PDB file of C-alpha atoms in Angstrom:
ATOM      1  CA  UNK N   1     193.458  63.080  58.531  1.00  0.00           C
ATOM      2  CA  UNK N   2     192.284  61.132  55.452  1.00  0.00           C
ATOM      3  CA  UNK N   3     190.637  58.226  56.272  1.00  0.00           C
ATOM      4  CA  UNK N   4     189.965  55.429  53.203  1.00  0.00           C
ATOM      5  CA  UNK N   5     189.380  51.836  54.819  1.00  0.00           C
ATOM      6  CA  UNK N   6     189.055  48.611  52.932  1.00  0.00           C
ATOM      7  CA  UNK N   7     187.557  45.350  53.907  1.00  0.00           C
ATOM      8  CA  UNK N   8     188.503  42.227  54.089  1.00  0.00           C
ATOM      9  CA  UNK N   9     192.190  42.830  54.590  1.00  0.00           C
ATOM     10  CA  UNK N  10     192.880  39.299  53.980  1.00  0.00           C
ATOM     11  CA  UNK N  11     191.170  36.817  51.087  1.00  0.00           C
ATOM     12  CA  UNK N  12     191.718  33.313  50.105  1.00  0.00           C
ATOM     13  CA  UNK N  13     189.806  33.013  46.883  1.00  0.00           C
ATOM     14  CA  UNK N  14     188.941  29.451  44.894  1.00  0.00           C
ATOM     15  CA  UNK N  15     189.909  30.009  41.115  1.00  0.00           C
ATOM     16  CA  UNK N  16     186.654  30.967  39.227  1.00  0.00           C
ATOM     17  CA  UNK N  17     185.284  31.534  42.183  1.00  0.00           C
ATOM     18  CA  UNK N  18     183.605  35.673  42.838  1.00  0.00           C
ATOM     19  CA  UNK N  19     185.816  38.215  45.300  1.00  0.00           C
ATOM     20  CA  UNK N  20     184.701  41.880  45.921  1.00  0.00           C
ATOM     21  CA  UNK N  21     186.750  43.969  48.020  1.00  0.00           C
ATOM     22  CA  UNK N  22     185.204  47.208  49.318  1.00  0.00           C
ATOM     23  CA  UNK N  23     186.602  50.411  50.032  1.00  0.00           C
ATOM     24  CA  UNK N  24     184.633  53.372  51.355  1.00  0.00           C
ATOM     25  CA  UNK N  25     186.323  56.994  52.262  1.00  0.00           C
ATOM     26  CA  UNK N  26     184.760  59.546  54.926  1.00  0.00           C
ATOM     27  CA  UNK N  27     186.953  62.418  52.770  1.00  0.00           C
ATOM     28  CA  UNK N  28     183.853  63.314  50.205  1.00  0.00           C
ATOM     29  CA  UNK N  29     186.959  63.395  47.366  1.00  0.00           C
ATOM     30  CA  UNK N  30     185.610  62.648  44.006  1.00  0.00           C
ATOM     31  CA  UNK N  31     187.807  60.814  42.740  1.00  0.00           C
ATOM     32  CA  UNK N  32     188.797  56.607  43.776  1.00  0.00           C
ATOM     33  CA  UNK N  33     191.043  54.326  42.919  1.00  0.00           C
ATOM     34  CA  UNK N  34     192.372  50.858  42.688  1.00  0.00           C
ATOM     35  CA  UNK N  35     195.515  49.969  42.323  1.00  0.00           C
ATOM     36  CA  UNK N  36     197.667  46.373  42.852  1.00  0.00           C
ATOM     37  CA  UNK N  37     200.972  46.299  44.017  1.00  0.00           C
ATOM     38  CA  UNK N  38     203.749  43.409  42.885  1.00  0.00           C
ATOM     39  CA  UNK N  39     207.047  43.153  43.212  1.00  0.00           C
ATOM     40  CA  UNK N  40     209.269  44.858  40.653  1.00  0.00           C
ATOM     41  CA  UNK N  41     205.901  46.592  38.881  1.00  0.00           C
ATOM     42  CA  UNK N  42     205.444  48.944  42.156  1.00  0.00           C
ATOM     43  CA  UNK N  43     201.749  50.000  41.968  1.00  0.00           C
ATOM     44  CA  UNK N  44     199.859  49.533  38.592  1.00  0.00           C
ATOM     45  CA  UNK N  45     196.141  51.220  38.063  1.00  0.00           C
ATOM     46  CA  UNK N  46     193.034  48.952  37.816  1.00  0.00           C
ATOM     47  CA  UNK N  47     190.217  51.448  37.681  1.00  0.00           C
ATOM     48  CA  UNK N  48     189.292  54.553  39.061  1.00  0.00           C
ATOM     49  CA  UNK N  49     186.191  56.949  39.569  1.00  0.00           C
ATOM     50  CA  UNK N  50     185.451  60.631  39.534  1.00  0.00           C
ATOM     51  CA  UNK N  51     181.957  59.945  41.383  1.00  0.00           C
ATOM     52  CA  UNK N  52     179.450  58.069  42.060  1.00  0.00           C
ATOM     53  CA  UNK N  53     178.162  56.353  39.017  1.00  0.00           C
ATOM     54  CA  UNK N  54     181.637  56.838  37.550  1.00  0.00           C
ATOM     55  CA  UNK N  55     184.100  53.849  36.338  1.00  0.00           C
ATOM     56  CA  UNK N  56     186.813  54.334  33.758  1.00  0.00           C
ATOM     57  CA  UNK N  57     189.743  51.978  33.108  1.00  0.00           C
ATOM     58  CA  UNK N  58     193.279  52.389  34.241  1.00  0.00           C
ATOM     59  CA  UNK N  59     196.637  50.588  32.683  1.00  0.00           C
ATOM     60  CA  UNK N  60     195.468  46.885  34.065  1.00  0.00           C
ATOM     61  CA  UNK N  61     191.759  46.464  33.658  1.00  0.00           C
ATOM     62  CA  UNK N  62     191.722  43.204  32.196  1.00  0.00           C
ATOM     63  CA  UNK N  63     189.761  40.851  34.670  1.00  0.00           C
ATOM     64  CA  UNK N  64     188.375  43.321  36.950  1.00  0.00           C
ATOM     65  CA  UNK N  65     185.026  45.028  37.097  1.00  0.00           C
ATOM     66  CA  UNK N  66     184.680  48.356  39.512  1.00  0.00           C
ATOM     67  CA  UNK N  67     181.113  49.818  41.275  1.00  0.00           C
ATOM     68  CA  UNK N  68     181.065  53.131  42.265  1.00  0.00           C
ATOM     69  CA  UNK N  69     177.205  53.365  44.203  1.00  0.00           C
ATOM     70  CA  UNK N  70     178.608  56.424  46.425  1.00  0.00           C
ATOM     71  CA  UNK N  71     180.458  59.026  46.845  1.00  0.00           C
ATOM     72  CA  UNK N  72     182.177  56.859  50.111  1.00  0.00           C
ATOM     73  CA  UNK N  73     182.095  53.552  48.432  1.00  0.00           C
ATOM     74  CA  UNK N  74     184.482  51.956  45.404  1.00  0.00           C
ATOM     75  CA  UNK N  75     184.189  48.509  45.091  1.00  0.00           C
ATOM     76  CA  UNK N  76     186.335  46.208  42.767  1.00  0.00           C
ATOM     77  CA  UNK N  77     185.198  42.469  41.313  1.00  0.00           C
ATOM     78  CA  UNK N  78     187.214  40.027  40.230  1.00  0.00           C
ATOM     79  CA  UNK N  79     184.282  37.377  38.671  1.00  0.00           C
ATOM     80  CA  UNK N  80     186.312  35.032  37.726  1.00  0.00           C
ATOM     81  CA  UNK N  81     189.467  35.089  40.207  1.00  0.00           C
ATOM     82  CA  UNK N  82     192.795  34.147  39.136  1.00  0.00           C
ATOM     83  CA  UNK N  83     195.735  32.789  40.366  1.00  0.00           C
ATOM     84  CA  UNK N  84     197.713  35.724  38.517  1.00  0.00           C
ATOM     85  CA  UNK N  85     195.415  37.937  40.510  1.00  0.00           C
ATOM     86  CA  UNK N  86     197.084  36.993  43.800  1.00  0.00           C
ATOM     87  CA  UNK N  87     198.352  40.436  45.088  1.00  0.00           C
ATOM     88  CA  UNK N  88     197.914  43.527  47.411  1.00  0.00           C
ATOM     89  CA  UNK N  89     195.348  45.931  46.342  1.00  0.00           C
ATOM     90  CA  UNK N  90     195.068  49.291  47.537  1.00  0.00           C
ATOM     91  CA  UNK N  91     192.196  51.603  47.420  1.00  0.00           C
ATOM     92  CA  UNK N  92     192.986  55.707  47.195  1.00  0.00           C
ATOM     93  CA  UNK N  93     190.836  58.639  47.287  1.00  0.00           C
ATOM     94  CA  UNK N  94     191.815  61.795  46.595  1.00  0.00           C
ATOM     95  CA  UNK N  95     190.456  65.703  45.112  1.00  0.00           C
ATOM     96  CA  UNK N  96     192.053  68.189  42.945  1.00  0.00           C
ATOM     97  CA  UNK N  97     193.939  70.896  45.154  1.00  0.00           C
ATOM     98  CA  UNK N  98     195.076  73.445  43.289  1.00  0.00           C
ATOM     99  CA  UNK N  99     195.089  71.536  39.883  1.00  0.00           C
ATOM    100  CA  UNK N 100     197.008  68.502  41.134  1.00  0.00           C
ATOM    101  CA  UNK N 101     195.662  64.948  42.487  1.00  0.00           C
ATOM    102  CA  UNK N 102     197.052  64.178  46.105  1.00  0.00           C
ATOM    103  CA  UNK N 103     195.673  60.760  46.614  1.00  0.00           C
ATOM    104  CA  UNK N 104     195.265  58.835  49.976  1.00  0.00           C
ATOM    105  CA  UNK N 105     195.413  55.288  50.498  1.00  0.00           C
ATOM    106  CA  UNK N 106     193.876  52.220  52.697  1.00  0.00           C
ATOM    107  CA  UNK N 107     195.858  49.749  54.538  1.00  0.00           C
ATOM    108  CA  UNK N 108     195.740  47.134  51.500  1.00  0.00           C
ATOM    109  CA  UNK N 109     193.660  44.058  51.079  1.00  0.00           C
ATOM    110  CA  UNK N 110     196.012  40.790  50.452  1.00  0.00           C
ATOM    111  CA  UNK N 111     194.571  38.407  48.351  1.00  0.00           C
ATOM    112  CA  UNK N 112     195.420  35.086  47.509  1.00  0.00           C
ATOM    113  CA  UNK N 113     193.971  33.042  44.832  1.00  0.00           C
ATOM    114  CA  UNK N 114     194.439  29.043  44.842  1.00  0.00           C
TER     115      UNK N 114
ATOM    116  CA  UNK S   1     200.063  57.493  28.363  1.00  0.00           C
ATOM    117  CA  UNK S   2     202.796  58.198  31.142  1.00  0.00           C
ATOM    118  CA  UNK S   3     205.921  56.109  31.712  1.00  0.00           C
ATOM    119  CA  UNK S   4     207.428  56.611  35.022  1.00  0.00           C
ATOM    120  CA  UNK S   5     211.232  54.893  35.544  1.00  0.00           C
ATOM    121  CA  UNK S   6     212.952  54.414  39.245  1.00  0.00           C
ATOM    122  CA  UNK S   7     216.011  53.721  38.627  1.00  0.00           C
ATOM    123  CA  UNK S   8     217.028  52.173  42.241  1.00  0.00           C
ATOM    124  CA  UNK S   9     215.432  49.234  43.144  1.00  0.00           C
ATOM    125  CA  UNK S  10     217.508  49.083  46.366  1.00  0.00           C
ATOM    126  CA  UNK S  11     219.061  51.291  47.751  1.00  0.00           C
ATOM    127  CA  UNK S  12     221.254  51.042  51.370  1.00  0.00           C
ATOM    128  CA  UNK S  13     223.074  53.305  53.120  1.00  0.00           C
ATOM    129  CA  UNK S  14     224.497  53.939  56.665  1.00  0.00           C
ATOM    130  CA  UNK S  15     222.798  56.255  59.010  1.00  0.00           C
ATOM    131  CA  UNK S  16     223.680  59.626  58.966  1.00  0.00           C
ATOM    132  CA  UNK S  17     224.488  59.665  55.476  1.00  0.00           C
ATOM    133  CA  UNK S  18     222.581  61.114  52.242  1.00  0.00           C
ATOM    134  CA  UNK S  19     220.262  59.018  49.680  1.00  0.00           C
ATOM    135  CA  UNK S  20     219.149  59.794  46.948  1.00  0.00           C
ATOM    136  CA  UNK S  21     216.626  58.081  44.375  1.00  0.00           C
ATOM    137  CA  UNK S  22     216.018  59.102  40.852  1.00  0.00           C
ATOM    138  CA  UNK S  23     212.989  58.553  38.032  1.00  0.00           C
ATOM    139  CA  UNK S  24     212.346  59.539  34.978  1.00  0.00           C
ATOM    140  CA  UNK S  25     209.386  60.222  33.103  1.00  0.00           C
ATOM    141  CA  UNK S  26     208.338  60.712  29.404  1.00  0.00           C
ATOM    142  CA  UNK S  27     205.332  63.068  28.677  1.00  0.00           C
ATOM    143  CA  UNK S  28     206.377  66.186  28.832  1.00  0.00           C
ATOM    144  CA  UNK S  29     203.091  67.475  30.030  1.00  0.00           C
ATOM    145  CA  UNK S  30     203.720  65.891  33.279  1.00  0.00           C
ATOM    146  CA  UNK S  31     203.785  69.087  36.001  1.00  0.00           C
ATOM    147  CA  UNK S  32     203.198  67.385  39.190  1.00  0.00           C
ATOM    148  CA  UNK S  33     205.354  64.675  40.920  1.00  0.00           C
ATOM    149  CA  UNK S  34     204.857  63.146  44.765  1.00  0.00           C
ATOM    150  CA  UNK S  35     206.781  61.260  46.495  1.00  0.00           C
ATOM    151  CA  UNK S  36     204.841  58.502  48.730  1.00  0.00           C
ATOM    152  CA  UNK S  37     206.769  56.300  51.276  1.00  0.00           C
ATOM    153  CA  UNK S  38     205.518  52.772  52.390  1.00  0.00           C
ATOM    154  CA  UNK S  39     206.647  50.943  55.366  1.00  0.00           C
ATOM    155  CA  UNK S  40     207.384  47.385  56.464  1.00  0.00           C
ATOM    156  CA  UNK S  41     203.732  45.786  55.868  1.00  0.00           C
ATOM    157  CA  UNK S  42     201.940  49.267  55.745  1.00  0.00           C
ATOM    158  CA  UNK S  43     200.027  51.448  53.360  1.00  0.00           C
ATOM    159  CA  UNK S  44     201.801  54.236  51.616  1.00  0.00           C
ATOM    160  CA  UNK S  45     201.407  57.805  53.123  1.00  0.00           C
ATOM    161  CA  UNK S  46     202.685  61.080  50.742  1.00  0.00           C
ATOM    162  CA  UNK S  47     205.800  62.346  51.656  1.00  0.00           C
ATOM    163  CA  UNK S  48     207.028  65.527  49.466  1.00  0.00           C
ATOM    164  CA  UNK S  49     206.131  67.073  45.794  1.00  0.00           C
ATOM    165  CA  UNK S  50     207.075  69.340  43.486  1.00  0.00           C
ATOM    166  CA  UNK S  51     205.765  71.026  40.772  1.00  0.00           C
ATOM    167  CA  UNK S  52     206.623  71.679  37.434  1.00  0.00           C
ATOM    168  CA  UNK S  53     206.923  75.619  38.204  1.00  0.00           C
ATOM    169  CA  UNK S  54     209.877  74.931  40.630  1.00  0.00           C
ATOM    170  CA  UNK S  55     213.106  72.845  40.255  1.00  0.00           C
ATOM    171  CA  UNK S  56     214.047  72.434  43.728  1.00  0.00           C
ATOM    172  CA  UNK S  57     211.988  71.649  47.427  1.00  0.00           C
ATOM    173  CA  UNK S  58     212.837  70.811  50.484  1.00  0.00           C
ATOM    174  CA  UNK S  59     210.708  69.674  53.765  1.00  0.00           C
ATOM    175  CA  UNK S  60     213.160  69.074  56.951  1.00  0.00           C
ATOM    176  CA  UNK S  61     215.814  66.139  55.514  1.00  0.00           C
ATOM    177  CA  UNK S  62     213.873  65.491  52.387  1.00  0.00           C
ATOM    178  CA  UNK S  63     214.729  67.484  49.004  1.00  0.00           C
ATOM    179  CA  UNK S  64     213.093  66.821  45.602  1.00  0.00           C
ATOM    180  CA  UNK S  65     214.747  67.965  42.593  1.00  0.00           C
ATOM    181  CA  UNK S  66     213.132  68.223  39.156  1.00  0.00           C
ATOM    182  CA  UNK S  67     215.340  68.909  35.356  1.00  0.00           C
ATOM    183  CA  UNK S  68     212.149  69.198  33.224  1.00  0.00           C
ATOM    184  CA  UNK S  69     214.819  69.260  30.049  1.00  0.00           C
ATOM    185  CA  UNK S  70     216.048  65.644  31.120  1.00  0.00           C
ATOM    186  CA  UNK S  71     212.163  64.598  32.471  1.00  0.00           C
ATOM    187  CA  UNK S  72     214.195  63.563  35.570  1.00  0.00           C
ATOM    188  CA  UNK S  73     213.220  64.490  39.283  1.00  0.00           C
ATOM    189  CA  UNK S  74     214.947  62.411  42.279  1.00  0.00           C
ATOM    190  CA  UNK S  75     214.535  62.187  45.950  1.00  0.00           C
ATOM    191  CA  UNK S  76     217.293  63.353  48.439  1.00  0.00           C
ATOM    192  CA  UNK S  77     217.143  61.889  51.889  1.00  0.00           C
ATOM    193  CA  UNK S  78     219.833  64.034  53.854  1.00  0.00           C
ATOM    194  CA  UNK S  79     221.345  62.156  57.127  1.00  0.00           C
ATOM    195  CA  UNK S  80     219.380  58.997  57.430  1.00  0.00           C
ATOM    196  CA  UNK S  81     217.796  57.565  60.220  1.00  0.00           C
ATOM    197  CA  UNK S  82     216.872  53.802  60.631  1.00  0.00           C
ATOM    198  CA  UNK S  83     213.057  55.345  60.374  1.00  0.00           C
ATOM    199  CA  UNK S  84     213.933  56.177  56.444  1.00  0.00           C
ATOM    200  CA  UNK S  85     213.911  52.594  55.816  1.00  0.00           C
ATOM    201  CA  UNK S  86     211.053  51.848  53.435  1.00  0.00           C
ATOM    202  CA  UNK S  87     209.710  51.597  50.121  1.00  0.00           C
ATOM    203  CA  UNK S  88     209.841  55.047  48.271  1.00  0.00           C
ATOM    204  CA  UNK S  89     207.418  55.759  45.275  1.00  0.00           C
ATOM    205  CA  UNK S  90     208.009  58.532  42.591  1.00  0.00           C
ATOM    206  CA  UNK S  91     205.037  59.525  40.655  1.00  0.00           C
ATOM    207  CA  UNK S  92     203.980  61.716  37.759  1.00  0.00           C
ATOM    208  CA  UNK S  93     200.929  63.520  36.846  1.00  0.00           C
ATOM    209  CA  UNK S  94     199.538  66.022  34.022  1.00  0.00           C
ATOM    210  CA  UNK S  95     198.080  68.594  34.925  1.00  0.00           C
ATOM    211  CA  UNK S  96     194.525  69.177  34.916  1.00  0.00           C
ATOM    212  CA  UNK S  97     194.365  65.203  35.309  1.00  0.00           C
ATOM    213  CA  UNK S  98     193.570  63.065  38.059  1.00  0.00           C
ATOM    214  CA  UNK S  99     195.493  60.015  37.573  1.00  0.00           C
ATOM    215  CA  UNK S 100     199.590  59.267  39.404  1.00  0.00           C
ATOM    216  CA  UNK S 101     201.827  57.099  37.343  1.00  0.00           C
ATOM    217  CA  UNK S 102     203.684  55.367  39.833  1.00  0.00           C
ATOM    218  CA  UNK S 103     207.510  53.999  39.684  1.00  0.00           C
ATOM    219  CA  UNK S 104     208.271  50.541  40.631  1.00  0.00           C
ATOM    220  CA  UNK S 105     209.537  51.639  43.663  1.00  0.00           C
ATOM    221  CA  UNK S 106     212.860  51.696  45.839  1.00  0.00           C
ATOM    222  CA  UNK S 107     213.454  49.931  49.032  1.00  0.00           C
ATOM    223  CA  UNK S 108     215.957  51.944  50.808  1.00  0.00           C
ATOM    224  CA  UNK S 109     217.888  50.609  53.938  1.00  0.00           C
ATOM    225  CA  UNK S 110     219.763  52.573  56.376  1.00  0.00           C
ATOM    226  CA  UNK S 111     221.716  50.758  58.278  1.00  0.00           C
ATOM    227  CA  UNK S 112     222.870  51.652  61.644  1.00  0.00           C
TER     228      UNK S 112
END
């Protein structure tokens, strides 16, 4: 089974103030990804990686910064946090099988900016 | 890029019956399309796909459906059970890519 963890699972963030949240993956898939989930937009794309070094911007980037140092590891930065920022993010990793992306997700981070 | 439209944003029925849940897409070079399902307060897991090459699927009480003329696929949950309750995802992707557009999601509720 795929395993992609994220840490912390819970954040209460200061505005301006710096939040990472980690994910690393034991499933050596290329490609990451981080997504935030709201209500009524479902799950909208922040960044994603096809390896280590990798960072390329998905539909939301504005705000964010992403590290890829690893093949295991996909962090995203929020430098100066937001109250709009509030959300859950999820991390996914995931390979192409036979031409398409199955992607596999962590349990969520919720974070709350005041 | 891709547009992805659920049309359901809840959706309840009563156990033992059928549900279904439908998107839309608009690049026609979309050819793949999973469906992911997300619990009360969980992650989402995959659930079913199908591919452009095929217009019909089915796993146990789950068939997917796909028009590629109408860029429509939809979900078919056949006799519910109060464990269908959830939040179900469509999703599109091009082939040769690595990136899902996701739908906004439908929270389905079968009620006992």
């Amino acid at each position: 089974e795929a395993a992609v963890t994220q840490s912390p699972r819970n954040k209460v963030a200061v505005t301006g103030g710096k939040v990472t949240l980690s994910c690393n993956q034991t499933n050596n898939h290329n490609n990451m990804y981080w997504y935030r989930q709201d209500t009524g937009h479902g799950l909208r794309l922040i960044h994603y990686s096809y390896g280590a070094g990798s960072t390329e911007k998905g539909d939301i980037p504005d705000g964010y910064k992403a590290s890829r140092p690893s093949q295991e590891n996909f962090s995203l930065i929020l430098e100066l946090a937001t109250p709009s920022q509030t959300s859950v993010y999820f991390c996914a990793s995931g390979d192409k099988t036979n031409n398409y992306a199955e992607q596999f997700f962590g349990p969520g981070t919720r974070l709350t900016v005041l | 890029g891709e547009k992805v439209e659920q049309h359901e944003s809840t959706l309840s029925v009563r156990e033992g019956d059928s549900a279904v849940i439908n998107c839309t897409y608009t690049d026609t070079a979309s050819s793949y399309f999973p469906w992911y399902k997300q619990e009360a307060g969980k992650s989402l897991h995959f659930v079913i796909d199908i591919r452009s090459n095929v217009d019909r699927k089915q796993s146990q009480r789950l068939i997917v459906l796909l028009d590629k003329k109408a860029k429509r696929f939809s979900l078919h949950i056949t006799a519910t059970q109060p464990e269908d309750s959830a939040i179900y995802f469509c999703a599109a992707v091009m082939s040769n890519y690595n990136v899902l557009y996701f739908g906004s999601g439908t929270k389905l509720t079968v009620e006992p």
